Structures are given as C-alpha cells and as structure tokens.
Amino acid sequence: MADHSPDALADHQATRPEPDIDPRLLRAFLAVAQEGHFGRGADSLRVAQSALSRQVQQLERLLGVALLTRTSRGAHLTPAGRLVVPHAENAVAQNRRLVRIARSAAKGRYEMTTLRISAPLPSPPGGLLAEAVRHFRSTHPDVQVSVAGLDDREIAAALRDGRVDAALTWGGDLGADHSQVLLDESASALLGQHHVWVGALEMPLSALADEPILFPVRERGHCWEALHEMAAAAQVRLTPLPTAPSAVPDLVAAGLGVSVVPMSFRFGGYSDVAFVPLPGLHHRMSVVWHGEDQPAVVADFVASCRAAARGLSTSHPDIWQLPVPSAAGR
C-alpha cells in the first residue's frame, strides 16, 4: 500500500527533479503580484484573464505551493509568494539579458555597443549627466550612450530587467544592488521674472508658504521628500501642484506658481524665469546599477560619474559639494 503520510510526500518531493520554469509563467505571476488583481494583470500583459489564471495555477503546481490568495476583490501574495517575487524578477531579467546577448552575438557584436542609462530630465548643459557622458565618451568613443528619463519608482525594475544599465538619480539606492553617492547640489527657488523675490541674494523657505509649488512630485519623489521635511521642520506648509518636469519652467514663466529646482538649472538657458538660492536645502545625486555580471563599460561609466563629480565640485563649489566620506555610499 502506498504511503501518503506527510513525511513520505516530503521525501517524494525532495527526490523529484527540479522543474524547468517557463519565464511566461513567472511573468504572469509577477503581473498579478504587482497589480493585486488578475484582470488588471491580464490587461498589463495583453492576454486573456483565463489564460493568465491558468499560467499562475501551472506555476503553483510546478512549485508545489500557493503563491496567491484569491478573493472576490483581487489577489494577495501568500508568505511563499512574497519570498518568490524577487527571485522571479531576477529570473525574468536574466532571461532578457540572455536573449539580448545571444542576438548581439548573432550579429557579430561581442562587446556592448550601447550604454543605456537613466537620468532626471531635463538635464542642464554642463551638469552631472553631461559631464559624466563627456568623460565616458572620451575613453569609449565606440560606445553609444542612450539616455531615458524614468520616474524614481521605475528605476529599480528597469535595472532588473535590463532596460537600463545604470541610472543617475536623486535619492537613495532604489532597490538596486549597488549605489554610489556622487554629489550634493544646492537648491534654488524658480520664480517668474516679475516675482517680488527676484534679485534677492536668498529666499527664505517661509516665502513659499503663500505660493502654489509647481513640482514633479511623482517623478522626483526624493527631492519632494527633502523639501517637505525641511518645510515641516520649519513649520512651513507647502501647497504642491504636481507638474511634469519638462513643463515646470514654462508654467513658472507664465505666472502659474513657483518651483524648487537644483541650482544647476540656471545653466539651462530658460527665459522669463529667475533663480534665487534657498539656503539649507540640498539634493543628493547618486549613480545606481544592478548585478555583479555587468559589462566592464558599466563600471567605467560609474568611474566617469565619480570623475565628473570631482570636477564639478572644484569648478562650481557654490553649486556642488562632494559628500562627506561617511555618506559616500556603499
């Protein structure tokens, strides 16, 4: 008679060969995990909900554990599901890297020919992005550089799945494997040319209390948090109006409000606006990247970022300062 005891079943599972997991099943599971709903997960992958549900069930059978709890209102990760998510993300990302490498090899390209980076856009001439790319291209003239502007919350996923190789970002490591703090940059109020504070040497934070603050709250979450924390400490109440980064200068020039920007934006050639320093407020720029198996050019780009940071802190110490050694990243 067959032994169906828990110990016997565990022994049987332990001796079974490990299943090969189709990346499509992992993508189906991750879509539901991210959306918290089978219908929305199916929409994000552009597949039928019934097909998505079957794929998730197949993955659960292969793994021998429930990953999601289904309810009338959606789906929630089980404890096992929460453990599986980061490994599933890494497996999907590795699969995409494998495909890219193989396709490049099929075309005779055995070295990285395009470095894909993300950076806060718009980026002023002569700023960290421009100087880092200039330095990198001086030593890698055959490598093209592609720049994308991603929101703070998009960067970690873009690094994992290989859409970008490295990212310049305001703030912390964003879930990346590696990060390096580069610079602290002073901040300015961005004002219309007829604003009462135009021409002042400095503008107190309290002066922002009576103004609509045109700010990319979603796209530049770390910058907004720094501004909000400083205002809260000074008991200054701010009124943010979420605004796309590229639209901020034009809307400020039109008199619809004011903004707070990195001081290097004064190099951007914007018309009908003025920059007035906000004492005590700084934004921190870091470079982040993912994984140990990155091509050497990624490490070279990080080195170019460090070189650009040193150069900017020397040429414009009123704008950029190197971080103190204890905060120099990991």
mmCIF file of N, CA and C in Angstrom, residues 23-142:
data_model
loop_
_atom_site.group_PDB
_atom_site.id
_atom_site.type_symbol
_atom_site.label_atom_id
_atom_site.label_comp_id
_atom_site.label_asym_id
_atom_site.label_seq_id
_atom_site.Cartn_x
_atom_site.Cartn_y
_atom_site.Cartn_z
ATOM 1 N N PRO A 23 9.586 31.161 -18.393
ATOM 2 C CA PRO A 23 9.518 32.578 -17.997
ATOM 3 C C PRO A 23 8.135 33.186 -18.160
ATOM 4 N N ARG A 24 7.333 32.664 -19.072
ATOM 5 C CA ARG A 24 5.977 33.196 -19.234
ATOM 6 C C ARG A 24 5.156 33.002 -17.967
ATOM 7 N N LEU A 25 5.388 31.898 -17.274
ATOM 8 C CA LEU A 25 4.657 31.659 -16.031
ATOM 9 C C LEU A 25 5.091 32.653 -14.959
ATOM 10 N N LEU A 26 6.380 32.947 -14.924
ATOM 11 C CA LEU A 26 6.869 33.921 -13.952
ATOM 12 C C LEU A 26 6.327 35.309 -14.245
ATOM 13 N N ARG A 27 6.289 35.678 -15.534
ATOM 14 C CA ARG A 27 5.749 36.996 -15.890
ATOM 15 C C ARG A 27 4.272 37.097 -15.531
ATOM 16 N N ALA A 28 3.535 36.006 -15.703
ATOM 17 C CA ALA A 28 2.113 36.004 -15.336
ATOM 18 C C ALA A 28 1.955 36.223 -13.836
ATOM 19 N N PHE A 29 2.729 35.491 -13.048
ATOM 20 C CA PHE A 29 2.667 35.636 -11.595
ATOM 21 C C PHE A 29 3.043 37.048 -11.160
ATOM 22 N N LEU A 30 4.117 37.605 -11.732
ATOM 23 C CA LEU A 30 4.564 38.943 -11.351
ATOM 24 C C LEU A 30 3.546 40.007 -11.729
ATOM 25 N N ALA A 31 2.849 39.822 -12.851
ATOM 26 C CA ALA A 31 1.835 40.792 -13.247
ATOM 27 C C ALA A 31 0.707 40.843 -12.221
ATOM 28 N N VAL A 32 0.259 39.682 -11.749
ATOM 29 C CA VAL A 32 -0.806 39.653 -10.743
ATOM 30 C C VAL A 32 -0.281 40.188 -9.410
ATOM 31 N N ALA A 33 0.956 39.829 -9.072
ATOM 32 C CA ALA A 33 1.531 40.309 -7.812
ATOM 33 C C ALA A 33 1.621 41.824 -7.796
ATOM 34 N N GLN A 34 1.995 42.413 -8.932
ATOM 35 C CA GLN A 34 2.136 43.863 -8.992
ATOM 36 C C GLN A 34 0.790 44.562 -8.982
ATOM 37 N N GLU A 35 -0.166 44.040 -9.724
ATOM 38 C CA GLU A 35 -1.469 44.698 -9.843
ATOM 39 C C GLU A 35 -2.421 44.348 -8.709
ATOM 40 N N GLY A 36 -2.173 43.200 -8.043
ATOM 41 C CA GLY A 36 -3.091 42.768 -6.995
ATOM 42 C C GLY A 36 -4.443 42.327 -7.523
ATOM 43 N N HIS A 37 -4.482 41.956 -8.811
ATOM 44 C CA HIS A 37 -5.765 41.646 -9.442
ATOM 45 C C HIS A 37 -5.489 40.884 -10.737
ATOM 46 N N PHE A 38 -6.224 39.792 -10.972
ATOM 47 C CA PHE A 38 -5.999 39.002 -12.177
ATOM 48 C C PHE A 38 -6.404 39.763 -13.435
ATOM 49 N N GLY A 39 -7.498 40.497 -13.364
ATOM 50 C CA GLY A 39 -7.954 41.235 -14.536
ATOM 51 C C GLY A 39 -6.964 42.303 -14.957
ATOM 52 N N ARG A 40 -6.500 43.094 -13.988
ATOM 53 C CA ARG A 40 -5.536 44.150 -14.315
ATOM 54 C C ARG A 40 -4.198 43.555 -14.735
ATOM 55 N N GLY A 41 -3.831 42.419 -14.116
ATOM 56 C CA GLY A 41 -2.600 41.755 -14.528
ATOM 57 C C GLY A 41 -2.682 41.274 -15.963
ATOM 58 N N ALA A 42 -3.839 40.736 -16.340
ATOM 59 C CA ALA A 42 -4.026 40.292 -17.724
ATOM 60 C C ALA A 42 -3.966 41.467 -18.685
ATOM 61 N N ASP A 43 -4.554 42.597 -18.292
ATOM 62 C CA ASP A 43 -4.517 43.793 -19.148
ATOM 63 C C ASP A 43 -3.081 44.268 -19.354
ATOM 64 N N SER A 44 -2.266 44.216 -18.289
ATOM 65 C CA SER A 44 -0.891 44.705 -18.404
ATOM 66 C C SER A 44 -0.067 43.847 -19.348
ATOM 67 N N LEU A 45 -0.402 42.545 -19.440
ATOM 68 C CA LEU A 45 0.315 41.648 -20.348
ATOM 69 C C LEU A 45 -0.399 41.480 -21.687
ATOM 70 N N ARG A 46 -1.606 42.048 -21.782
ATOM 71 C CA ARG A 46 -2.412 41.955 -23.007
ATOM 72 C C ARG A 46 -2.727 40.500 -23.360
ATOM 73 N N VAL A 47 -3.168 39.771 -22.346
ATOM 74 C CA VAL A 47 -3.619 38.393 -22.539
ATOM 75 C C VAL A 47 -4.988 38.243 -21.890
ATOM 76 N N ALA A 48 -5.647 37.153 -22.203
ATOM 77 C CA ALA A 48 -6.949 36.885 -21.600
ATOM 78 C C ALA A 48 -6.776 36.536 -20.126
ATOM 79 N N GLN A 49 -7.737 36.954 -19.305
ATOM 80 C CA GLN A 49 -7.637 36.679 -17.876
ATOM 81 C C GLN A 49 -7.620 35.186 -17.600
ATOM 82 N N SER A 50 -8.399 34.426 -18.361
ATOM 83 C CA SER A 50 -8.439 32.976 -18.151
ATOM 84 C C SER A 50 -7.076 32.350 -18.429
ATOM 85 N N ALA A 51 -6.387 32.831 -19.464
ATOM 86 C CA ALA A 51 -5.058 32.298 -19.785
ATOM 87 C C ALA A 51 -4.064 32.649 -18.687
ATOM 88 N N LEU A 52 -4.157 33.868 -18.190
ATOM 89 C CA LEU A 52 -3.267 34.288 -17.111
ATOM 90 C C LEU A 52 -3.497 33.441 -15.868
ATOM 91 N N SER A 53 -4.751 33.191 -15.545
ATOM 92 C CA SER A 53 -5.071 32.389 -14.366
ATOM 93 C C SER A 53 -4.514 30.975 -14.496
ATOM 94 N N ARG A 54 -4.616 30.393 -15.692
ATOM 95 C CA ARG A 54 -4.078 29.042 -15.909
ATOM 96 C C ARG A 54 -2.557 29.026 -15.752
ATOM 97 N N GLN A 55 -1.895 30.076 -16.240
ATOM 98 C CA GLN A 55 -0.439 30.126 -16.115
ATOM 99 C C GLN A 55 -0.002 30.216 -14.661
ATOM 100 N N VAL A 56 -0.695 31.024 -13.878
ATOM 101 C CA VAL A 56 -0.349 31.131 -12.462
ATOM 102 C C VAL A 56 -0.598 29.801 -11.751
ATOM 103 N N GLN A 57 -1.711 29.148 -12.056
ATOM 104 C CA GLN A 57 -2.002 27.848 -11.452
ATOM 105 C C GLN A 57 -0.950 26.810 -11.830
ATOM 106 N N GLN A 58 -0.493 26.849 -13.086
ATOM 107 C CA GLN A 58 0.542 25.914 -13.520
ATOM 108 C C GLN A 58 1.843 26.152 -12.762
ATOM 109 N N LEU A 59 2.190 27.429 -12.552
ATOM 110 C CA LEU A 59 3.392 27.735 -11.790
ATOM 111 C C LEU A 59 3.267 27.216 -10.365
ATOM 112 N N GLU A 60 2.115 27.416 -9.745
ATOM 113 C CA GLU A 60 1.915 26.941 -8.374
ATOM 114 C C GLU A 60 2.021 25.422 -8.294
ATOM 115 N N ARG A 61 1.501 24.708 -9.311
ATOM 116 C CA ARG A 61 1.622 23.249 -9.317
ATOM 117 C C ARG A 61 3.078 22.817 -9.447
ATOM 118 N N LEU A 62 3.825 23.489 -10.319
ATOM 119 C CA LEU A 62 5.235 23.134 -10.508
ATOM 120 C C LEU A 62 6.048 23.378 -9.242
ATOM 121 N N LEU A 63 5.751 24.472 -8.544
ATOM 122 C CA LEU A 63 6.492 24.801 -7.336
ATOM 123 C C LEU A 63 5.965 24.073 -6.107
ATOM 124 N N GLY A 64 4.747 23.584 -6.191
ATOM 125 C CA GLY A 64 4.170 22.855 -5.074
ATOM 126 C C GLY A 64 3.755 23.719 -3.912
ATOM 127 N N VAL A 65 3.392 24.994 -4.197
ATOM 128 C CA VAL A 65 2.998 25.900 -3.132
ATOM 129 C C VAL A 65 2.075 26.973 -3.699
ATOM 130 N N ALA A 66 1.135 27.430 -2.880
ATOM 131 C CA ALA A 66 0.249 28.522 -3.299
ATOM 132 C C ALA A 66 1.004 29.842 -3.190
ATOM 133 N N LEU A 67 0.979 30.604 -4.257
ATOM 134 C CA LEU A 67 1.671 31.895 -4.284
ATOM 135 C C LEU A 67 0.723 33.061 -4.057
ATOM 136 N N LEU A 68 -0.548 32.872 -4.374
ATOM 137 C CA LEU A 68 -1.535 33.947 -4.285
ATOM 138 C C LEU A 68 -2.785 33.451 -3.577
ATOM 139 N N THR A 69 -3.377 34.340 -2.817
ATOM 140 C CA THR A 69 -4.684 34.092 -2.217
ATOM 141 C C THR A 69 -5.727 34.838 -3.021
ATOM 142 N N ARG A 70 -6.681 34.093 -3.607
ATOM 143 C CA ARG A 70 -7.711 34.716 -4.433
ATOM 144 C C ARG A 70 -8.880 35.156 -3.556
ATOM 145 N N THR A 71 -9.353 36.377 -3.781
ATOM 146 C CA THR A 71 -10.523 36.888 -3.081
ATOM 147 C C THR A 71 -11.471 37.497 -4.100
ATOM 148 N N SER A 72 -12.644 37.874 -3.660
ATOM 149 C CA SER A 72 -13.610 38.499 -4.566
ATOM 150 C C SER A 72 -13.147 39.877 -5.026
ATOM 151 N N ARG A 73 -12.203 40.470 -4.308
ATOM 152 C CA ARG A 73 -11.738 41.821 -4.635
ATOM 153 C C ARG A 73 -10.377 41.826 -5.331
ATOM 154 N N GLY A 74 -9.743 40.669 -5.463
ATOM 155 C CA GLY A 74 -8.455 40.663 -6.129
ATOM 156 C C GLY A 74 -7.614 39.477 -5.710
ATOM 157 N N ALA A 75 -6.329 39.671 -5.594
ATOM 158 C CA ALA A 75 -5.388 38.613 -5.235
ATOM 159 C C ALA A 75 -4.302 39.195 -4.356
ATOM 160 N N HIS A 76 -3.880 38.413 -3.364
ATOM 161 C CA HIS A 76 -2.849 38.856 -2.440
ATOM 162 C C HIS A 76 -1.759 37.793 -2.363
ATOM 163 N N LEU A 77 -0.536 38.238 -2.187
ATOM 164 C CA LEU A 77 0.577 37.319 -2.070
ATOM 165 C C LEU A 77 0.500 36.529 -0.768
ATOM 166 N N THR A 78 0.763 35.235 -0.853
ATOM 167 C CA THR A 78 0.944 34.423 0.337
ATOM 168 C C THR A 78 2.364 34.652 0.862
ATOM 169 N N PRO A 79 2.671 34.180 2.071
ATOM 170 C CA PRO A 79 4.070 34.297 2.535
ATOM 171 C C PRO A 79 5.065 33.689 1.553
ATOM 172 N N ALA A 80 4.721 32.541 0.967
ATOM 173 C CA ALA A 80 5.600 31.936 -0.037
ATOM 174 C C ALA A 80 5.703 32.821 -1.267
ATOM 175 N N GLY A 81 4.585 33.435 -1.649
ATOM 176 C CA GLY A 81 4.602 34.318 -2.814
ATOM 177 C C GLY A 81 5.521 35.505 -2.623
ATOM 178 N N ARG A 82 5.512 36.067 -1.418
ATOM 179 C CA ARG A 82 6.394 37.213 -1.143
ATOM 180 C C ARG A 82 7.862 36.812 -1.251
ATOM 181 N N LEU A 83 8.179 35.572 -0.849
ATOM 182 C CA LEU A 83 9.554 35.094 -0.966
ATOM 183 C C LEU A 83 9.950 34.858 -2.418
ATOM 184 N N VAL A 84 8.990 34.437 -3.229
ATOM 185 C CA VAL A 84 9.281 34.081 -4.617
ATOM 186 C C VAL A 84 9.451 35.311 -5.497
ATOM 187 N N VAL A 85 8.751 36.415 -5.181
ATOM 188 C CA VAL A 85 8.732 37.587 -6.071
ATOM 189 C C VAL A 85 10.121 38.049 -6.489
ATOM 190 N N PRO A 86 11.054 38.358 -5.561
ATOM 191 C CA PRO A 86 12.355 38.873 -6.029
ATOM 192 C C PRO A 86 13.122 37.878 -6.881
ATOM 193 N N HIS A 87 12.976 36.572 -6.583
ATOM 194 C CA HIS A 87 13.670 35.562 -7.386
ATOM 195 C C HIS A 87 13.040 35.449 -8.771
ATOM 196 N N ALA A 88 11.725 35.588 -8.840
ATOM 197 C CA ALA A 88 11.062 35.582 -10.142
ATOM 198 C C ALA A 88 11.486 36.783 -10.972
ATOM 199 N N GLU A 89 11.592 37.946 -10.333
ATOM 200 C CA GLU A 89 12.031 39.148 -11.052
ATOM 201 C C GLU A 89 13.444 38.967 -11.606
ATOM 202 N N ASN A 90 14.320 38.394 -10.794
ATOM 203 C CA ASN A 90 15.695 38.185 -11.254
ATOM 204 C C ASN A 90 15.754 37.170 -12.388
ATOM 205 N N ALA A 91 14.929 36.122 -12.307
ATOM 206 C CA ALA A 91 14.926 35.105 -13.362
ATOM 207 C C ALA A 91 14.442 35.687 -14.683
ATOM 208 N N VAL A 92 13.388 36.504 -14.637
ATOM 209 C CA VAL A 92 12.872 37.132 -15.857
ATOM 210 C C VAL A 92 13.910 38.097 -16.428
ATOM 211 N N ALA A 93 14.553 38.872 -15.550
ATOM 212 C CA ALA A 93 15.574 39.808 -16.018
ATOM 213 C C ALA A 93 16.746 39.071 -16.648
ATOM 214 N N GLN A 94 17.166 37.971 -16.030
ATOM 215 C CA GLN A 94 18.281 37.207 -16.574
ATOM 216 C C GLN A 94 17.923 36.605 -17.927
ATOM 217 N N ASN A 95 16.690 36.180 -18.091
ATOM 218 C CA ASN A 95 16.248 35.642 -19.379
ATOM 219 C C ASN A 95 16.338 36.712 -20.465
ATOM 220 N N ARG A 96 15.928 37.940 -20.127
ATOM 221 C CA ARG A 96 16.005 39.027 -21.105
ATOM 222 C C ARG A 96 17.446 39.351 -21.458
ATOM 223 N N ARG A 97 18.332 39.319 -20.462
ATOM 224 C CA ARG A 97 19.746 39.582 -20.748
ATOM 225 C C ARG A 97 20.309 38.511 -21.671
ATOM 226 N N LEU A 98 19.943 37.247 -21.406
ATOM 227 C CA LEU A 98 20.423 36.153 -22.244
ATOM 228 C C LEU A 98 20.014 36.362 -23.698
ATOM 229 N N VAL A 99 18.745 36.738 -23.917
ATOM 230 C CA VAL A 99 18.259 36.949 -25.280
ATOM 231 C C VAL A 99 19.027 38.082 -25.947
ATOM 232 N N ARG A 100 19.243 39.197 -25.214
ATOM 233 C CA ARG A 100 19.963 40.327 -25.793
ATOM 234 C C ARG A 100 21.386 39.957 -26.177
ATOM 235 N N ILE A 101 22.068 39.212 -25.288
ATOM 236 C CA ILE A 101 23.445 38.829 -25.559
ATOM 237 C C ILE A 101 23.522 37.910 -26.760
ATOM 238 N N ALA A 102 22.610 36.931 -26.824
ATOM 239 C CA ALA A 102 22.622 35.994 -27.940
ATOM 240 C C ALA A 102 22.342 36.703 -29.260
ATOM 241 N N ARG A 103 21.393 37.616 -29.277
ATOM 242 C CA ARG A 103 21.082 38.332 -30.513
ATOM 243 C C ARG A 103 22.235 39.225 -30.947
ATOM 244 N N SER A 104 22.920 39.836 -29.967
ATOM 245 C CA SER A 104 24.088 40.639 -30.315
ATOM 246 C C SER A 104 25.190 39.770 -30.890
ATOM 247 N N ALA A 105 25.390 38.586 -30.291
ATOM 248 C CA ALA A 105 26.416 37.681 -30.796
ATOM 249 C C ALA A 105 26.085 37.204 -32.208
ATOM 250 N N ALA A 106 24.795 36.988 -32.471
ATOM 251 C CA ALA A 106 24.397 36.547 -33.808
ATOM 252 C C ALA A 106 24.727 37.582 -34.863
ATOM 253 N N LYS A 107 24.794 38.846 -34.456
ATOM 254 C CA LYS A 107 25.128 39.924 -35.383
ATOM 255 C C LYS A 107 26.628 40.232 -35.369
ATOM 256 N N GLY A 108 27.394 39.407 -34.645
ATOM 257 C CA GLY A 108 28.829 39.635 -34.577
ATOM 258 C C GLY A 108 29.234 40.667 -33.560
ATOM 259 N N ARG A 109 28.343 41.031 -32.641
ATOM 260 C CA ARG A 109 28.643 42.045 -31.633
ATOM 261 C C ARG A 109 28.901 41.354 -30.304
ATOM 262 N N TYR A 110 30.153 41.288 -29.931
ATOM 263 C CA TYR A 110 30.505 40.597 -28.693
ATOM 264 C C TYR A 110 30.812 41.564 -27.557
ATOM 265 N N GLU A 111 30.805 42.843 -27.854
ATOM 266 C CA GLU A 111 31.002 43.860 -26.829
ATOM 267 C C GLU A 111 29.785 44.769 -26.793
ATOM 268 N N MET A 112 29.541 45.361 -25.633
ATOM 269 C CA MET A 112 28.428 46.296 -25.529
ATOM 270 C C MET A 112 28.682 47.491 -26.442
ATOM 271 N N THR A 113 27.726 47.780 -27.342
ATOM 272 C CA THR A 113 27.877 48.906 -28.255
ATOM 273 C C THR A 113 27.024 50.088 -27.854
ATOM 274 N N THR A 114 26.054 49.886 -26.971
ATOM 275 C CA THR A 114 25.207 50.973 -26.479
ATOM 276 C C THR A 114 25.072 50.858 -24.966
ATOM 277 N N LEU A 115 25.404 51.932 -24.287
ATOM 278 C CA LEU A 115 25.212 52.013 -22.842
ATOM 279 C C LEU A 115 23.903 52.732 -22.592
ATOM 280 N N ARG A 116 22.993 52.079 -21.915
ATOM 281 C CA ARG A 116 21.670 52.653 -21.653
ATOM 282 C C ARG A 116 21.603 53.131 -20.210
ATOM 283 N N ILE A 117 21.380 54.420 -20.061
ATOM 284 C CA ILE A 117 21.323 54.994 -18.718
ATOM 285 C C ILE A 117 20.024 55.769 -18.553
ATOM 286 N N SER A 118 19.648 55.938 -17.298
ATOM 287 C CA SER A 118 18.514 56.784 -16.950
ATOM 288 C C SER A 118 19.034 57.962 -16.145
ATOM 289 N N ALA A 119 18.407 59.111 -16.329
ATOM 290 C CA ALA A 119 18.804 60.310 -15.588
ATOM 291 C C ALA A 119 17.604 61.238 -15.483
ATOM 292 N N PRO A 120 17.562 62.081 -14.455
ATOM 293 C CA PRO A 120 16.469 63.062 -14.354
ATOM 294 C C PRO A 120 16.530 64.029 -15.542
ATOM 295 N N LEU A 121 15.444 64.117 -16.268
ATOM 296 C CA LEU A 121 15.356 65.018 -17.420
ATOM 297 C C LEU A 121 14.262 66.049 -17.179
ATOM 298 N N PRO A 122 14.445 67.298 -17.677
ATOM 299 C CA PRO A 122 15.578 67.799 -18.446
ATOM 300 C C PRO A 122 16.833 67.956 -17.596
ATOM 301 N N SER A 123 17.982 67.807 -18.247
ATOM 302 C CA SER A 123 19.265 67.945 -17.560
ATOM 303 C C SER A 123 20.021 69.106 -18.182
ATOM 304 N N PRO A 124 20.515 70.040 -17.379
ATOM 305 C CA PRO A 124 21.130 71.251 -17.944
ATOM 306 C C PRO A 124 22.486 70.977 -18.573
ATOM 307 N N PRO A 125 22.883 71.775 -19.553
ATOM 308 C CA PRO A 125 24.237 71.671 -20.095
ATOM 309 C C PRO A 125 25.261 71.924 -18.996
ATOM 310 N N GLY A 126 26.340 71.152 -19.034
ATOM 311 C CA GLY A 126 27.379 71.344 -18.034
ATOM 312 C C GLY A 126 27.076 70.727 -16.689
ATOM 313 N N GLY A 127 25.933 70.027 -16.554
ATOM 314 C CA GLY A 127 25.599 69.362 -15.305
ATOM 315 C C GLY A 127 26.243 67.992 -15.206
ATOM 316 N N LEU A 128 25.851 67.232 -14.193
ATOM 317 C CA LEU A 128 26.495 65.950 -13.928
ATOM 318 C C LEU A 128 26.310 64.970 -15.081
ATOM 319 N N LEU A 129 25.099 64.875 -15.632
ATOM 320 C CA LEU A 129 24.872 63.958 -16.746
ATOM 321 C C LEU A 129 25.771 64.299 -17.929
ATOM 322 N N ALA A 130 25.763 65.561 -18.321
ATOM 323 C CA ALA A 130 26.555 65.965 -19.484
ATOM 324 C C ALA A 130 28.038 65.713 -19.264
ATOM 325 N N GLU A 131 28.543 66.025 -18.077
ATOM 326 C CA GLU A 131 29.965 65.857 -17.812
ATOM 327 C C GLU A 131 30.349 64.390 -17.694
ATOM 328 N N ALA A 132 29.482 63.571 -17.105
ATOM 329 C CA ALA A 132 29.776 62.141 -16.998
ATOM 330 C C ALA A 132 29.806 61.488 -18.376
ATOM 331 N N VAL A 133 28.843 61.841 -19.238
ATOM 332 C CA VAL A 133 28.817 61.268 -20.586
ATOM 333 C C VAL A 133 30.018 61.744 -21.388
ATOM 334 N N ARG A 134 30.367 63.022 -21.255
ATOM 335 C CA ARG A 134 31.536 63.545 -21.979
ATOM 336 C C ARG A 134 32.803 62.796 -21.561
ATOM 337 N N HIS A 135 32.993 62.599 -20.269
ATOM 338 C CA HIS A 135 34.168 61.884 -19.776
ATOM 339 C C HIS A 135 34.161 60.443 -20.269
ATOM 340 N N PHE A 136 33.007 59.788 -20.209
ATOM 341 C CA PHE A 136 32.917 58.389 -20.635
ATOM 342 C C PHE A 136 33.223 58.245 -22.115
ATOM 343 N N ARG A 137 32.671 59.112 -22.938
ATOM 344 C CA ARG A 137 32.880 59.018 -24.382
ATOM 345 C C ARG A 137 34.330 59.324 -24.764
ATOM 346 N N SER A 138 35.041 60.062 -23.936
ATOM 347 C CA SER A 138 36.442 60.348 -24.251
ATOM 348 C C SER A 138 37.292 59.095 -24.185
ATOM 349 N N THR A 139 36.859 58.104 -23.409
ATOM 350 C CA THR A 139 37.609 56.852 -23.295
ATOM 351 C C THR A 139 36.923 55.689 -23.997
ATOM 352 N N HIS A 140 35.650 55.883 -24.402
ATOM 353 C CA HIS A 140 34.900 54.834 -25.094
ATOM 354 C C HIS A 140 34.197 55.440 -26.312
ATOM 355 N N PRO A 141 34.953 55.884 -27.297
ATOM 356 C CA PRO A 141 34.336 56.563 -28.444
ATOM 357 C C PRO A 141 33.438 55.661 -29.288
ATOM 358 N N ASP A 142 33.604 54.335 -29.177
ATOM 359 C CA ASP A 142 32.809 53.419 -29.994
ATOM 360 C C ASP A 142 31.519 52.976 -29.309
#
